[in-house]
PDB file of C-alpha atoms in Angstrom:
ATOM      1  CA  UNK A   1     -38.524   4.298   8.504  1.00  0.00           C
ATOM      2  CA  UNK A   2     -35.369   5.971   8.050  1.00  0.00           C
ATOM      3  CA  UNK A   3     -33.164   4.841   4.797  1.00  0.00           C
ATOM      4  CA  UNK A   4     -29.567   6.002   3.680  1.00  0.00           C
ATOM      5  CA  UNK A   5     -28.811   5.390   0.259  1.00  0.00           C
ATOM      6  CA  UNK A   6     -25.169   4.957  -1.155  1.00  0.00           C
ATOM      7  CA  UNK A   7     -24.522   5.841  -4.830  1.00  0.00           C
ATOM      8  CA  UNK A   8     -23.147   4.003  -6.920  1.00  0.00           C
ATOM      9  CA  UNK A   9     -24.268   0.509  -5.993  1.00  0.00           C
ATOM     10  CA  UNK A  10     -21.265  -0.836  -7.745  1.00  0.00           C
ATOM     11  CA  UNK A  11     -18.504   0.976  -9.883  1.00  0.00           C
ATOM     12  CA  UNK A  12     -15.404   0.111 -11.385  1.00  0.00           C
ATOM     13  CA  UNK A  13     -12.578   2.368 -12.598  1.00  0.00           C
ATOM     14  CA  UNK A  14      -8.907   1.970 -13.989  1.00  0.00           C
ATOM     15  CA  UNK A  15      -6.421   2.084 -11.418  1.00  0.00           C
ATOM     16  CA  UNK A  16      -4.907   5.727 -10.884  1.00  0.00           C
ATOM     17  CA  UNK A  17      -8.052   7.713 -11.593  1.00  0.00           C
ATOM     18  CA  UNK A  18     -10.451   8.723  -8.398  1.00  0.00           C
ATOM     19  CA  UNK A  19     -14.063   7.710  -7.749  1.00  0.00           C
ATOM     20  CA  UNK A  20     -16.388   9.300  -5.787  1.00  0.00           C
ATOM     21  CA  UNK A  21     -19.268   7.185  -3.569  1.00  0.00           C
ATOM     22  CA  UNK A  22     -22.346   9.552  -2.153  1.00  0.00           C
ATOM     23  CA  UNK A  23     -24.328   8.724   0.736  1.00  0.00           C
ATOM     24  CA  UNK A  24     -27.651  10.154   1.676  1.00  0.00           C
ATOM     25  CA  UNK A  25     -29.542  10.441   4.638  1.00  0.00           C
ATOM     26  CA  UNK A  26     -33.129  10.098   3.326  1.00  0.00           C
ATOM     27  CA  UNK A  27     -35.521  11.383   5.772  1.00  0.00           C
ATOM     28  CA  UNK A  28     -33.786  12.727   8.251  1.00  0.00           C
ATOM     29  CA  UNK A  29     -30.584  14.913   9.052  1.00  0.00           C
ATOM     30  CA  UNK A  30     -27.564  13.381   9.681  1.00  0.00           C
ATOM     31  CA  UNK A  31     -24.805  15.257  11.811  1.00  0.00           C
ATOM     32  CA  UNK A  32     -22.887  12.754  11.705  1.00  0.00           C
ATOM     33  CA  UNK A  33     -22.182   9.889   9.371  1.00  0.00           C
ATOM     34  CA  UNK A  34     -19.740   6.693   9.348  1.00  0.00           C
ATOM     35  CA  UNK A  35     -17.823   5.328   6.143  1.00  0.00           C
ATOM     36  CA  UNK A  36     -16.625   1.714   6.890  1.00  0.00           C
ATOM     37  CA  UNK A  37     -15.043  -0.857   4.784  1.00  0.00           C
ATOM     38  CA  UNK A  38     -15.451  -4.726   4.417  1.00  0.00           C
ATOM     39  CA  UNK A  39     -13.410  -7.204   2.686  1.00  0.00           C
ATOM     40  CA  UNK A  40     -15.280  -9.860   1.166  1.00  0.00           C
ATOM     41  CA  UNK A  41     -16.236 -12.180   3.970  1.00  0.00           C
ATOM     42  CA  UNK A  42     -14.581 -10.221   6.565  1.00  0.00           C
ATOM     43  CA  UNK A  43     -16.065  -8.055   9.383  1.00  0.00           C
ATOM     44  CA  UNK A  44     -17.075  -3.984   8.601  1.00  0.00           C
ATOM     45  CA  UNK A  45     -13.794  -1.658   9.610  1.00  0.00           C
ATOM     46  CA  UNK A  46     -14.391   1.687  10.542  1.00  0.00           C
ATOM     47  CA  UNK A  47     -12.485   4.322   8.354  1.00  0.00           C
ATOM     48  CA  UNK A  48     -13.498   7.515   9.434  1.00  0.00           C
ATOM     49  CA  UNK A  49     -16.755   9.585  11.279  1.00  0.00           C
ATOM     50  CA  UNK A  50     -17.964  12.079   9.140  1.00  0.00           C
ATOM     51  CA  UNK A  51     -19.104  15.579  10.419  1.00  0.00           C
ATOM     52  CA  UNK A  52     -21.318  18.007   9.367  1.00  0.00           C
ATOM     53  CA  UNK A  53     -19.234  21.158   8.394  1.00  0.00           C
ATOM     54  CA  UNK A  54     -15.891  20.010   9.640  1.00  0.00           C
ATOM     55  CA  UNK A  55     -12.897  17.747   8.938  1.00  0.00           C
ATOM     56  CA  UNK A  56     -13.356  14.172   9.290  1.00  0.00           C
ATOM     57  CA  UNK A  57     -11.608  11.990  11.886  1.00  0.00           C
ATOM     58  CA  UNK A  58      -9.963   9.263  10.486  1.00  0.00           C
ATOM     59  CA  UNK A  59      -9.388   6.197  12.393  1.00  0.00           C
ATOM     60  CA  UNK A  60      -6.107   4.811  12.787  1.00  0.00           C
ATOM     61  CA  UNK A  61      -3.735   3.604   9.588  1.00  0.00           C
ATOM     62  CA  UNK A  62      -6.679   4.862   7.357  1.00  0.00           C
ATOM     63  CA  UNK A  63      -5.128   7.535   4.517  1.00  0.00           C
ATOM     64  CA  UNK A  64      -7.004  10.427   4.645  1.00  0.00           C
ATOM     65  CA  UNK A  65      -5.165  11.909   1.711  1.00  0.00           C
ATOM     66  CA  UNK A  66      -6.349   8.822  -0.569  1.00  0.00           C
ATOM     67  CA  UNK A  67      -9.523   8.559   0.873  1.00  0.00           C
ATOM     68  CA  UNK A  68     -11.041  11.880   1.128  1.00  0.00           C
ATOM     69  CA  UNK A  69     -14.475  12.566   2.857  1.00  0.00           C
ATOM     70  CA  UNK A  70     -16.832  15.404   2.462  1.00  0.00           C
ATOM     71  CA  UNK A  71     -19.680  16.387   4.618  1.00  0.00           C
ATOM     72  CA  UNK A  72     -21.009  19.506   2.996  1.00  0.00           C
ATOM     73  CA  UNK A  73     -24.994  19.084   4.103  1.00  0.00           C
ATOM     74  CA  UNK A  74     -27.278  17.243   6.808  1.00  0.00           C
ATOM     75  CA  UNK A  75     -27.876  15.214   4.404  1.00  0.00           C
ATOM     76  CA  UNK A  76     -24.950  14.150   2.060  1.00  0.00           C
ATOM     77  CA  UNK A  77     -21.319  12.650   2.870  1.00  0.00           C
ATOM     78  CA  UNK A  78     -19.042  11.772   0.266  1.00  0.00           C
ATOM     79  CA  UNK A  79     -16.431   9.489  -0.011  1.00  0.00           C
ATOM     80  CA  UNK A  80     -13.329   9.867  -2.947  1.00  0.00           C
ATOM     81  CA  UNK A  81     -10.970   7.219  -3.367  1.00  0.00           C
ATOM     82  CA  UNK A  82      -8.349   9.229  -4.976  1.00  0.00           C
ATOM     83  CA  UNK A  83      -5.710   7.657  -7.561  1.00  0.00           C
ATOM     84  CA  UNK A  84      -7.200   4.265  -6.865  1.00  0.00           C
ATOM     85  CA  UNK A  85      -5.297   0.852  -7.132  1.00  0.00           C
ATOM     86  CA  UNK A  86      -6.655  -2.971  -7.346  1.00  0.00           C
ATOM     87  CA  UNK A  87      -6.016  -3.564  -3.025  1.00  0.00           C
ATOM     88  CA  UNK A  88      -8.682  -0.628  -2.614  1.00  0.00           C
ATOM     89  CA  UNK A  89     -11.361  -2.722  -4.631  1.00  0.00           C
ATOM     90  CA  UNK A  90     -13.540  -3.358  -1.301  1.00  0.00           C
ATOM     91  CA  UNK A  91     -17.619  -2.808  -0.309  1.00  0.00           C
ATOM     92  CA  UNK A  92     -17.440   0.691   0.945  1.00  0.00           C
ATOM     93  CA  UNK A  93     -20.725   0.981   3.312  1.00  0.00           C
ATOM     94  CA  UNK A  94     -21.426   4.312   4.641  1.00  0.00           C
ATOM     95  CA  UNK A  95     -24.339   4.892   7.735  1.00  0.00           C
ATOM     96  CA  UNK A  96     -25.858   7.824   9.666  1.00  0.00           C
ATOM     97  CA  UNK A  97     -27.108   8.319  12.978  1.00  0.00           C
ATOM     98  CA  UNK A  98     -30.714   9.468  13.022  1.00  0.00           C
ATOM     99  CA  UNK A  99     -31.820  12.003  15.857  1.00  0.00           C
ATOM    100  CA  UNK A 100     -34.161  11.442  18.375  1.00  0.00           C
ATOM    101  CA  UNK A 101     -37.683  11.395  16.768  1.00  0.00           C
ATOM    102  CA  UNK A 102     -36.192   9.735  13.756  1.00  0.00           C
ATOM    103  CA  UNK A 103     -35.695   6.266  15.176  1.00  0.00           C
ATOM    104  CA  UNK A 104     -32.345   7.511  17.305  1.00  0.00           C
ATOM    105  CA  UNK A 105     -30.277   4.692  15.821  1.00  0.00           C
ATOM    106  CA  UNK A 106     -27.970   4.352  13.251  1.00  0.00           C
ATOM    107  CA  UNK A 107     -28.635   3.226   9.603  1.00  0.00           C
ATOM    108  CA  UNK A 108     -26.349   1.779   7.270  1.00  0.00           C
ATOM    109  CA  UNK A 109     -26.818   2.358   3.382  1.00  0.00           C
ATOM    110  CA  UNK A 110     -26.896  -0.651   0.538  1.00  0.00           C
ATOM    111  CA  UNK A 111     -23.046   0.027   0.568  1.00  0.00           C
ATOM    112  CA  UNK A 112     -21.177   0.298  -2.627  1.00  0.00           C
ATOM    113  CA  UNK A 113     -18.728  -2.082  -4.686  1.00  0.00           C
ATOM    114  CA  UNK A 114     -15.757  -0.678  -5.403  1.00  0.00           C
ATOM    115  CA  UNK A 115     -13.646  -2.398  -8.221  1.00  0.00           C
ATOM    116  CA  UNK A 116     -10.428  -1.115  -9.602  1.00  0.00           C
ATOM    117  CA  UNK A 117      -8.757  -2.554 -12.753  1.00  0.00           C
TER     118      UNK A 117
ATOM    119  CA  UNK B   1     -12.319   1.135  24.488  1.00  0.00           C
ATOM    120  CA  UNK B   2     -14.755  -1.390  23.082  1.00  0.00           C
ATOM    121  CA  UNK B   3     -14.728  -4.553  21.566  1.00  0.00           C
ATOM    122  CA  UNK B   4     -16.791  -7.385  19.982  1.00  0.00           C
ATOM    123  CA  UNK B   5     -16.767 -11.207  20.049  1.00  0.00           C
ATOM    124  CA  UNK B   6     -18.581 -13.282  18.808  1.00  0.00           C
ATOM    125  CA  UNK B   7     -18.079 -17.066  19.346  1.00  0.00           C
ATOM    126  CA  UNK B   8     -18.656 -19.535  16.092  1.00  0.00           C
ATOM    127  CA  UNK B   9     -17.696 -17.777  12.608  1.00  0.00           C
ATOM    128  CA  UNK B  10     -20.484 -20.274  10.818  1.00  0.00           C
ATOM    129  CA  UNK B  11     -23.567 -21.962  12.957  1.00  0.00           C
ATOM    130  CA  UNK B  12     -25.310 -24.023  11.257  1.00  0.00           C
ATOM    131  CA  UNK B  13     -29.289 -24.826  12.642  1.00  0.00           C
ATOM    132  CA  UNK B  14     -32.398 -27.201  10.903  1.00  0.00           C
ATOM    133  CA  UNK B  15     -35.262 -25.785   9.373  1.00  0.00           C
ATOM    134  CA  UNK B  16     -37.021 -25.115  12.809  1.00  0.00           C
ATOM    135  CA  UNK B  17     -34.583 -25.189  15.120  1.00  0.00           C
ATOM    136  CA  UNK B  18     -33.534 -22.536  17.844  1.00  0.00           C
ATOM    137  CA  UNK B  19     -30.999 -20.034  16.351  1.00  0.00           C
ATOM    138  CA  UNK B  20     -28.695 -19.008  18.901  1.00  0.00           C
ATOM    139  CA  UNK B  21     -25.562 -16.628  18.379  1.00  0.00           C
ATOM    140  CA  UNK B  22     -22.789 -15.449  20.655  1.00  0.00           C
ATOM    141  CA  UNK B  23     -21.886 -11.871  21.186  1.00  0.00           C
ATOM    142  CA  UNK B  24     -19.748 -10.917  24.105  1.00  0.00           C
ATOM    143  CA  UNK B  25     -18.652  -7.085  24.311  1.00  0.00           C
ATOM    144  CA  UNK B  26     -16.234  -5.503  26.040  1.00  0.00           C
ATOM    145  CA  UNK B  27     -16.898  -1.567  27.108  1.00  0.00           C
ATOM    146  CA  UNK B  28     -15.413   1.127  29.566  1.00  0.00           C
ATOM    147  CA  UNK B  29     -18.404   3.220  29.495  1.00  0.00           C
ATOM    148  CA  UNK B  30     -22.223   1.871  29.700  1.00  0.00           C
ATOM    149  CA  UNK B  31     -22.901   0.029  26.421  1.00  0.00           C
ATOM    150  CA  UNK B  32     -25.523   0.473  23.211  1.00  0.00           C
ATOM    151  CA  UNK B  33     -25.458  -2.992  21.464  1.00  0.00           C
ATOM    152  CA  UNK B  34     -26.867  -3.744  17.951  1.00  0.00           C
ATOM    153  CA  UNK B  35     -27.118  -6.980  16.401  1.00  0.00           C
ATOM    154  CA  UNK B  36     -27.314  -6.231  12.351  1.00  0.00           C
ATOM    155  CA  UNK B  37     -28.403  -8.817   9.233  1.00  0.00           C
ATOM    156  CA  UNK B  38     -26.260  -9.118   5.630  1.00  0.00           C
ATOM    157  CA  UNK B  39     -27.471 -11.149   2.924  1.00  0.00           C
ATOM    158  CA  UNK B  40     -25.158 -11.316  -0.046  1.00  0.00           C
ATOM    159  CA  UNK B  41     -23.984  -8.090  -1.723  1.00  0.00           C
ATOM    160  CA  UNK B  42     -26.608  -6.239   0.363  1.00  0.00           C
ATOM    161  CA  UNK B  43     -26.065  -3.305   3.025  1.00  0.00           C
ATOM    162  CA  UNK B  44     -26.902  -3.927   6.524  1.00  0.00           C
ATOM    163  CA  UNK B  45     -30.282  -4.069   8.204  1.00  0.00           C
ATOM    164  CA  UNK B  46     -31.142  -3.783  11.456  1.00  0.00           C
ATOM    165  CA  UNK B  47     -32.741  -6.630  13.525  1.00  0.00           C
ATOM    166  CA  UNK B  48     -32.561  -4.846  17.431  1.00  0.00           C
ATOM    167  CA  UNK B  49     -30.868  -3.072  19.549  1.00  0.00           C
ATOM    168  CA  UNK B  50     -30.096  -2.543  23.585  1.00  0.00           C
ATOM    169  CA  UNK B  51     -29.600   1.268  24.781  1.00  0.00           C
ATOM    170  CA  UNK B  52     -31.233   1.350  28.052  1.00  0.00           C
ATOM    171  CA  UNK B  53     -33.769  -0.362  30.342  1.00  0.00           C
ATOM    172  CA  UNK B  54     -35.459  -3.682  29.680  1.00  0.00           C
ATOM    173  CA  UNK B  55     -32.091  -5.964  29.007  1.00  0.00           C
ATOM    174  CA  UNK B  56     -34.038  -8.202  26.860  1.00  0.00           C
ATOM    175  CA  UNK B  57     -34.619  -6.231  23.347  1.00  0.00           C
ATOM    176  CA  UNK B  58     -37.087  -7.915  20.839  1.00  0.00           C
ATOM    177  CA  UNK B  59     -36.170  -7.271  17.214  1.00  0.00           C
ATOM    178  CA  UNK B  60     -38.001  -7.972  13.817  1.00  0.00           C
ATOM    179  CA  UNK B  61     -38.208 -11.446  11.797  1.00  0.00           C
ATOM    180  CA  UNK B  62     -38.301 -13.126  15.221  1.00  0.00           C
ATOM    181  CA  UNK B  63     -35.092 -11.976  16.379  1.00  0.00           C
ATOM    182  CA  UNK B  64     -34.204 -11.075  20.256  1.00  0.00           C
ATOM    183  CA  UNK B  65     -31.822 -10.734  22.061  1.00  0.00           C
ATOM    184  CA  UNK B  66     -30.773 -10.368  26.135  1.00  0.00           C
ATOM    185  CA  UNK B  67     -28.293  -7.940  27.538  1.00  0.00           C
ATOM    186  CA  UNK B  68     -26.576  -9.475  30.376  1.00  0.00           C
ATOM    187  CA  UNK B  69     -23.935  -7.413  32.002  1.00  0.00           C
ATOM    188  CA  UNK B  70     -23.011  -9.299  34.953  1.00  0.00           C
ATOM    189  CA  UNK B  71     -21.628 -11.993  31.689  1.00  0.00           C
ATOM    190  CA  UNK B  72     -20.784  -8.941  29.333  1.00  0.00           C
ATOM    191  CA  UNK B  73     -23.267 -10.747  26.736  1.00  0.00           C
ATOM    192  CA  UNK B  74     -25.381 -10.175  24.463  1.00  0.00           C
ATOM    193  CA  UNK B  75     -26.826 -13.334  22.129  1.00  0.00           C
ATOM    194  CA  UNK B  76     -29.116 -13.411  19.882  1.00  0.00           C
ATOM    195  CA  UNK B  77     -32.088 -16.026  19.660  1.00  0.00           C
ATOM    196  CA  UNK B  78     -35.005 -16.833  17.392  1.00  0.00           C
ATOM    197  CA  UNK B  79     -37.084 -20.070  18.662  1.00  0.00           C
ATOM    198  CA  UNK B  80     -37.747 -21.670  15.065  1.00  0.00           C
ATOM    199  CA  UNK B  81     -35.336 -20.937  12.214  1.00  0.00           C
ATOM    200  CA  UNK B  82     -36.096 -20.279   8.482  1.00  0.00           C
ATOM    201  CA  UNK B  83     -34.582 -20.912   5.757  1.00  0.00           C
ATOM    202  CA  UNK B  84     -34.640 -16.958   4.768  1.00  0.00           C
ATOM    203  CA  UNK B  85     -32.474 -16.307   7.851  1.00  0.00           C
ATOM    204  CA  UNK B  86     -29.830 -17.650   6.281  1.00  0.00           C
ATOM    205  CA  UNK B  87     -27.540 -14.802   6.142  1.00  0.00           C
ATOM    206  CA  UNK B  88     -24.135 -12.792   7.820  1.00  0.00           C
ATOM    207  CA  UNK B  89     -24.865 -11.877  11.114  1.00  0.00           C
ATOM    208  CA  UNK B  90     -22.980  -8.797  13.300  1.00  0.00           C
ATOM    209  CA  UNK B  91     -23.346  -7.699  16.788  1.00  0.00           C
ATOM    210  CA  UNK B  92     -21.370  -4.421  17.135  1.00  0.00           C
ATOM    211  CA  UNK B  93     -20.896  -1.831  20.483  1.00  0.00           C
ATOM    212  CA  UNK B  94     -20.761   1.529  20.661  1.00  0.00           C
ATOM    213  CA  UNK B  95     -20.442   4.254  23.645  1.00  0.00           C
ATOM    214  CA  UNK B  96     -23.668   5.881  22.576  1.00  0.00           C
ATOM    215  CA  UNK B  97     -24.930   6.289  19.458  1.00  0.00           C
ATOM    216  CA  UNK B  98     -21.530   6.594  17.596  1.00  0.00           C
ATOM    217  CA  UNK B  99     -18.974   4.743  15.936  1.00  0.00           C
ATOM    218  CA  UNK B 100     -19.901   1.160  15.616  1.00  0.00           C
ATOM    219  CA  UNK B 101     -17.025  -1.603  16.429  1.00  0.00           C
ATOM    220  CA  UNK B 102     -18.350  -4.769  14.558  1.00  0.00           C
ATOM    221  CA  UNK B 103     -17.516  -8.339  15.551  1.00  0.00           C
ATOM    222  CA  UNK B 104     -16.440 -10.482  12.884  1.00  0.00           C
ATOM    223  CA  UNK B 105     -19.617 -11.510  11.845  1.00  0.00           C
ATOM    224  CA  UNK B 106     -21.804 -14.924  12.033  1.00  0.00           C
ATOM    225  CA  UNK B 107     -22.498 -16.995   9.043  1.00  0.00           C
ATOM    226  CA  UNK B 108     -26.034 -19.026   9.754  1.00  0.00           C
ATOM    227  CA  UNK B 109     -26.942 -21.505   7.515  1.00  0.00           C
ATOM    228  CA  UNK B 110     -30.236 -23.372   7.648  1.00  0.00           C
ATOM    229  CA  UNK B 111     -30.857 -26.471   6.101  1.00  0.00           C
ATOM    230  CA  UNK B 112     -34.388 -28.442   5.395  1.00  0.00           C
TER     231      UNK B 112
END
């Protein structure tokens, strides 16, 4: 079946310098891709929807300046948390909607830890 | 705009009981609803999904689930519970397949 993988599975970096967190759609293309992020034990909250070739739309109150997002293939989003600080230490789980004859649905990857210290 | 509710932040079932958990949606245009598995530290997986036609979706592991409009619901069941169910569970809504609004999530527990 379809998979998206997220890279790195869990990273930690010193607060002020950026990371970077890839996500991959597998076996199929991806147009369009979703970044969300969960708190532990908390519910999945959208950031931003991630398109192929163009600007991302960011949802409400999320910084697109610190949290940058680039589409540049079918198959590969990217999210940078830029100058990072300890309250953006979060799972960061990124998914992609398959087209029809792929399973039409959307997958989610094995998200990605973010710590910052 | 959408939303998600579900009823009971932690359910808690017997080795063998019926699993039942409580989505209700809100939606001003016709629905897609998901109902998605987390275990710890893990990504999430899908168990099923309603787009269109038959309102009552079976999903894997023994998962289903009935989309009932007239109550704006959408539960998930599974007759006999296992202790590998155990996990987070989230029913989300979206206008099509696009952005997903989660609910706040289900923690099952299942005890021997």
């Amino acid at each position: 079946g379809a998979v998206v993988s997220q890279h790195p599975s869990r990273v930690i970096c010193k607060s002020g310098t950026s990371v970077k967190i890839e996500c991959r759609s597998l076996d199929f293309q991806a147009t369009t891709m979703f970044w969300y992020r969960q708190f532990p034990k908390q519910s999945l909250m959208l950031m931003a929807t991630s398109n192929e070739g163009s600007k991302a739309t960011y949802e409400q109150g999320v910084e697109k300046d610190k949290f940058l997002i680039n589409h540049a293939s079918l198959t590969l989003s990217t999210l940078t948390v830029t100058s990072a600080h300890p309250e953006d230490s979060s799972f960061y789980i990124c998914s992609a909607r398959a087209p029809t004859g792929s399973g039409n649905t959307i997958y989610f990857g094995e998200g990605s830890w973010l710590t910052v210290v | 705009a959408q939303s998600v509710t579900q009823l009971g932040s932690h359910v808690s079932v017997s080795e063998g009981a019926l699993v039942l958990l409580r989505c209700n949606y809100s939606s001003s245009v016709p629905p897609y609803l998901f109902w998605y598995v987390q275990y710890p530290n893990q990504g999430l997986q899908l168990l099923l999904k309603y787009t269109t036609g038959a309102t009552l979706v079976k999903g894997i592991n023994g998962f289903e689930a009935e989309f009932k409009k007239s109550e704006t619901s959408f539960h998930l069941t599974k007759p006999s519970a296992h202790m590998s169910d155990a996990a987070e569970y989230f029913c989300a809504v979206s206008g099509g397949y696009n952005k997903l609004i989660f609910g706040a999530g289900t923690r099952l527990a299942v005890h021997p």
